[in-house]
Short mmCIF file of C-alpha atoms in Angstrom, two decimals:
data_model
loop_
_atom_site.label_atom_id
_atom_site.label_comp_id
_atom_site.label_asym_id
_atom_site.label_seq_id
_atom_site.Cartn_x
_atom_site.Cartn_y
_atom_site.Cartn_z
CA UNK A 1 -9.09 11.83 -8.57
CA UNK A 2 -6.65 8.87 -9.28
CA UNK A 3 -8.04 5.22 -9.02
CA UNK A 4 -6.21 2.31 -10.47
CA UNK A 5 -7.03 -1.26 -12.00
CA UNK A 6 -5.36 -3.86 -11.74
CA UNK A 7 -7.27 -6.62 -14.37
CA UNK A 8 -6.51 -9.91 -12.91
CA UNK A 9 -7.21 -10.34 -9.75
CA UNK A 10 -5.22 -13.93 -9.94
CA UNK A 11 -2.39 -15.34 -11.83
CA UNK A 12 -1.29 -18.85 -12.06
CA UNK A 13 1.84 -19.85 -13.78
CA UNK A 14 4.89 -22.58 -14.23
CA UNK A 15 8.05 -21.82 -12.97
CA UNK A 16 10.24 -20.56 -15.01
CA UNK A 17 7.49 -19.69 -17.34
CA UNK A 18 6.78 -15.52 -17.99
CA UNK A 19 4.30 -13.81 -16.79
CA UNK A 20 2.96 -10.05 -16.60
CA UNK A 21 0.65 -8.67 -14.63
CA UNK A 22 -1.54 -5.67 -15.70
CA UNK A 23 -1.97 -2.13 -14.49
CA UNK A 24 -3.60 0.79 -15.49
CA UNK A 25 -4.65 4.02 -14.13
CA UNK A 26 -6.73 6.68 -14.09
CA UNK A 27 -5.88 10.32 -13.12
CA UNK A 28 -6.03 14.08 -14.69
CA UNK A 29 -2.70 15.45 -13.79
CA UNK A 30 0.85 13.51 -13.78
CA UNK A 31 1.74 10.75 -11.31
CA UNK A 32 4.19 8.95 -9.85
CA UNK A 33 3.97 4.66 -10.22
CA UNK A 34 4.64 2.24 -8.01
CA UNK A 35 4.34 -2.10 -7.34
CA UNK A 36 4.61 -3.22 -4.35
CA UNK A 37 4.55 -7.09 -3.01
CA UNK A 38 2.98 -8.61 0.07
CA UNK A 39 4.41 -12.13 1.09
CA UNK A 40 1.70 -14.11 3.08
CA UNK A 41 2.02 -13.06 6.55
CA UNK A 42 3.56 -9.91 5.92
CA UNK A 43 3.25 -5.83 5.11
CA UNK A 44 4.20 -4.24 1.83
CA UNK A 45 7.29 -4.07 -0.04
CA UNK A 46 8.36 -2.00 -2.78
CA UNK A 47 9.29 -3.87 -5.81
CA UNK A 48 10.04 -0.57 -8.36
CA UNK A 49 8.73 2.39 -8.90
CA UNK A 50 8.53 4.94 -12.18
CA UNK A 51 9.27 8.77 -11.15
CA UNK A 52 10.72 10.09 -14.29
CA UNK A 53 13.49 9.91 -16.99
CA UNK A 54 13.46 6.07 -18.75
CA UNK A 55 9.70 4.86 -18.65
CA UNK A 56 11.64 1.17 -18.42
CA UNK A 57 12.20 0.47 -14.77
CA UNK A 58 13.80 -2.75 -13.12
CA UNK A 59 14.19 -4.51 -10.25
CA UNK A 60 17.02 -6.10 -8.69
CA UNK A 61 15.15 -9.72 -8.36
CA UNK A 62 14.46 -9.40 -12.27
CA UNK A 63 10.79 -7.47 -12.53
CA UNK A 64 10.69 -4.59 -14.71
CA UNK A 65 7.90 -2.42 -15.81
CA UNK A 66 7.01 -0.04 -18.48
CA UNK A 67 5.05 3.50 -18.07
CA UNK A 68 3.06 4.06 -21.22
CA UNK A 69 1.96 7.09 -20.97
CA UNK A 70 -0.55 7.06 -23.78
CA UNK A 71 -2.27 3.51 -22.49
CA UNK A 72 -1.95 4.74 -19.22
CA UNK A 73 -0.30 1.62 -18.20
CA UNK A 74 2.53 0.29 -15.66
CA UNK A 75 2.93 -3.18 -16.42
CA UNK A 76 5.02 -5.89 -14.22
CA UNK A 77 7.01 -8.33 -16.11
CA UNK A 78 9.30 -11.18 -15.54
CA UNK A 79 11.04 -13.38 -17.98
CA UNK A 80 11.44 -16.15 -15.73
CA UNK A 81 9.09 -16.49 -12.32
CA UNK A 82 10.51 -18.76 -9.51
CA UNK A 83 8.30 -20.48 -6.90
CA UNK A 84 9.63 -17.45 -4.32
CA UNK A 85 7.70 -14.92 -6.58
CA UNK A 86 4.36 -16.33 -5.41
CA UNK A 87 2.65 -13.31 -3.71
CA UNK A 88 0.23 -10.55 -4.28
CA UNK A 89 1.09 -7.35 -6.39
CA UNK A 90 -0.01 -4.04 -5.66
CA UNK A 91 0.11 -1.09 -8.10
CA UNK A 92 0.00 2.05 -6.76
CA UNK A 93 -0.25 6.10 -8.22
CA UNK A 94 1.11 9.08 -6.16
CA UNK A 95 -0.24 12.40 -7.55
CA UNK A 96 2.46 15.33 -8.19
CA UNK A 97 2.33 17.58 -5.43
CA UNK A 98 -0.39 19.17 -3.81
CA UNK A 99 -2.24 18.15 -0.41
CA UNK A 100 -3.12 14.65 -1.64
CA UNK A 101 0.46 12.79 -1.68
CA UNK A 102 -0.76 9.28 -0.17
CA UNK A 103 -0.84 6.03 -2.19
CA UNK A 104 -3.98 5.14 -3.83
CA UNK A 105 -3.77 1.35 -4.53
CA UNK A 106 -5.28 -1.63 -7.07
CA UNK A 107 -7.11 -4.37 -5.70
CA UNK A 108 -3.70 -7.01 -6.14
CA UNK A 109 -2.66 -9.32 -8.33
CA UNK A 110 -2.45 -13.24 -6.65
CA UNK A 111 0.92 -14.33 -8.60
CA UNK A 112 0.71 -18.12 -7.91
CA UNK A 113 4.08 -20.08 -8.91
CA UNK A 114 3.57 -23.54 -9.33
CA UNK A 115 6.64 -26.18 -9.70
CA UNK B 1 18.05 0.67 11.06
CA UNK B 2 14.60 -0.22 12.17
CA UNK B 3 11.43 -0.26 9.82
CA UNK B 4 8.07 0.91 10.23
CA UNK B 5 6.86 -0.70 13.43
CA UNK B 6 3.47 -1.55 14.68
CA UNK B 7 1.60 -2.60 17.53
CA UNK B 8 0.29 -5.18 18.43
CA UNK B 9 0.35 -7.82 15.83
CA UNK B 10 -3.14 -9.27 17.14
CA UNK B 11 -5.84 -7.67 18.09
CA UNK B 12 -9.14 -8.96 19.13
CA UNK B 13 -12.23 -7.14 20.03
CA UNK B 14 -16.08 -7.28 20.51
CA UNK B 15 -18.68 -5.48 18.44
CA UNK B 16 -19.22 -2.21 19.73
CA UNK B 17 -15.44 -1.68 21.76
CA UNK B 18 -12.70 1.08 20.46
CA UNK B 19 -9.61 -0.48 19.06
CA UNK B 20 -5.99 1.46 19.44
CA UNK B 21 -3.01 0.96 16.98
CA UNK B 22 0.24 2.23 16.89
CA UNK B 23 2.78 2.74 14.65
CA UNK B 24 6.31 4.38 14.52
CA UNK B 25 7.79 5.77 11.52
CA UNK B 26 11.53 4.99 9.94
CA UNK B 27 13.76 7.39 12.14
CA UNK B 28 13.63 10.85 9.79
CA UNK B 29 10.45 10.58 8.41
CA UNK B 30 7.68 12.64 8.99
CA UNK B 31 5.23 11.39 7.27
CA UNK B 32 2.59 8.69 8.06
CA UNK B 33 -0.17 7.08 6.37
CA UNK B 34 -2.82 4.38 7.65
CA UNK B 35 -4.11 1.52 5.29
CA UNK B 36 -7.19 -0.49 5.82
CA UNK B 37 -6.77 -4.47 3.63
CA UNK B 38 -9.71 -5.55 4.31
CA UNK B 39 -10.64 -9.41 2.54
CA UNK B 40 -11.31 -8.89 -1.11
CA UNK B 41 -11.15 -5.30 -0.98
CA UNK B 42 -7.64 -4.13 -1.58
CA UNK B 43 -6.18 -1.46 0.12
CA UNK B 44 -8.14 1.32 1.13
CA UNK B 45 -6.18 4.63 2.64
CA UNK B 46 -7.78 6.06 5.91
CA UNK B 47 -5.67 8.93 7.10
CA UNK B 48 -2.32 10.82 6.34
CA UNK B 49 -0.33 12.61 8.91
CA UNK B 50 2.63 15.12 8.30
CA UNK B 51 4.41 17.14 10.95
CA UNK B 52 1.63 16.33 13.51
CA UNK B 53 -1.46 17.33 11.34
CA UNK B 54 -3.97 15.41 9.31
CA UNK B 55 -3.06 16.12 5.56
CA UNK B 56 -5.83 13.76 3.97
CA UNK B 57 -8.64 11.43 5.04
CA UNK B 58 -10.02 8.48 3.07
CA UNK B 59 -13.43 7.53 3.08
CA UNK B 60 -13.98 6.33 5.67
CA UNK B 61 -16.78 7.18 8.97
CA UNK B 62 -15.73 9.81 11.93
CA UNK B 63 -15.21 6.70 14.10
CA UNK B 64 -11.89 5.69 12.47
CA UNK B 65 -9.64 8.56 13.87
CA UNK B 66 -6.35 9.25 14.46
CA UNK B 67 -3.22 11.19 15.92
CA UNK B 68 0.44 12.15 15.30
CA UNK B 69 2.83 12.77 18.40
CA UNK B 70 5.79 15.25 18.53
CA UNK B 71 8.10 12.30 17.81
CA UNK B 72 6.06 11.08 14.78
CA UNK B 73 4.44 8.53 16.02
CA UNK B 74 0.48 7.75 14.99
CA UNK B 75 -2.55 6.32 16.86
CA UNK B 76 -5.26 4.61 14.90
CA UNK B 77 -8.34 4.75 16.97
CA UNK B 78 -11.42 3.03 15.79
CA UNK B 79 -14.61 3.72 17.57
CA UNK B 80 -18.09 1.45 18.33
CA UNK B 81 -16.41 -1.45 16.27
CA UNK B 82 -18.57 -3.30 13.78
CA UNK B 83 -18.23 -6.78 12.29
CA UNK B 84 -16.55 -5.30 8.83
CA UNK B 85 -13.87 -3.45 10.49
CA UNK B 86 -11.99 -6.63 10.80
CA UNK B 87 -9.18 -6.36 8.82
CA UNK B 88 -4.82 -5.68 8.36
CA UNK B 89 -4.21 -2.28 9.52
CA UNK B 90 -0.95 -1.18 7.53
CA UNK B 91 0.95 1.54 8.63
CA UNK B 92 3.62 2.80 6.15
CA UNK B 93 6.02 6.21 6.87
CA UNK B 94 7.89 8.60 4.43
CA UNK B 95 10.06 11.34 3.88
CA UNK B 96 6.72 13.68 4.49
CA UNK B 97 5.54 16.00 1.87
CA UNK B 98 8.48 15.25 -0.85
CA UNK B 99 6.04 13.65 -3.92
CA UNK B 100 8.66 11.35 -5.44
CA UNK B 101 9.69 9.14 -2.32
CA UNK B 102 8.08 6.14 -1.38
CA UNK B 103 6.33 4.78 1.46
CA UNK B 104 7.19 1.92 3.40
CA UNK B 105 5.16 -0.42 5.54
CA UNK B 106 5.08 -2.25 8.69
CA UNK B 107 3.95 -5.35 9.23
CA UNK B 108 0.43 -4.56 10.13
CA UNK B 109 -2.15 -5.22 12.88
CA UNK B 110 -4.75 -7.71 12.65
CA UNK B 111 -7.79 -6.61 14.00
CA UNK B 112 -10.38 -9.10 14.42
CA UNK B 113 -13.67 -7.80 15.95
CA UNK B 114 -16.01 -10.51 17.28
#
């Protein structure tokens, strides 16, 4: 089975400071990688998502994160965080194929932007 | 074109009542899953539907059941509600049983059981 862990369960940083956010996961046959972000008051959104080819994947509102294979990691960076990026951040593995295609999620990451 | 959809945004219920949610998918997609957030315990997946049949089931108790309609639609349906089943209910929809696509999510239900 797949399970996921996401190591900090909250974040605080300066804007415009950098900041990662850690993921790593857990699973005996391939997988697809995703993050998704929650805004307060609202469902899930997908921020980027690693399926193949380049293990460098970005997002158009400047996250990108990096599929290491042998860590077994899918980090989320940003250079530069703005006070809009204050949410929570969900990784997520998808298993190739087979019967079991749903999402298993990490507990979330609390990205807290202060000014 | 619309997103996921669910209903209703609110819910509130007494110990020991059924709660129904609904949810329809993105127009074309046949596949739906249901989500449990629960307060300080992530996201936990309850149930998978594809093409009208349950493909997977979280652990979770018989109570928490569900149903797919010809037109893709789901019903959550959570029996003899206890305190702890307060929580978001998220509802997300995909391209069914294609591995690389994504899901994506409605806005949830908020189920508050009193």
């Amino acid at each position: 089975a797949q399970s996921v862990t996401q190591l900090d369960s909250q974040v605080p940083v300066f804007e415009e400071a950098p900041v990662e956010l850690r993921c790593n996961y857990s699973s005996s046959v391939s997988v697809y990688l995703f993050w998704y972000v929650q805004y307060p008051n609202q469902g899930l959104q997908l921020l980027l998502k690693y399926l193949s080819g380049s293990t460098l994947v970005e997002s158009i509102n400047g996250f990108e994160a990096e599929f290491n294979k042998s860590q077994t990691s899918f980090h989320l960076r940003k250079p530069s965080v703005h006070i809009s990026d204050t949410a929570e951040y969900f990784c997520a593995v998808r298993k190739y194929g087979g019967s079991q295609g749903n999402l298993i999620f990490g507990k979330g990451t609390k990205l807290s932007v202060k000014p | 074109e619309a997103g996921v959809t669910q209903s209703p945004t609110h819910l509130i219920k007494t110990r020991g009542q059924q709660a129904t949610l609904r949810c329809s998918p993105i127009s074309g997609h046949t596949s739906v899953y249901w989500y449990q957030q629960a307060l300080g315990l992530g996201l936990q997946f309850l149930l998978w539907y594809d093409e009208g049949e349950e493909r997977n089931r979280g652990n979770f108790p018989p109570r928490f059941s569900g149903r797919q309609f010809p037109n893709y639609s789901s019903e959550l349906n959570v029996n003899a509600l206890e305190l702890e089943d307060s929580a978001l209910y998220l509802c997300a929809s995909s391209l069914g049983i294609v591995m690389n696509t994504e899901a994506f999510f409605g806005q949830g239900t908020r189920l508050t059981v009193v």
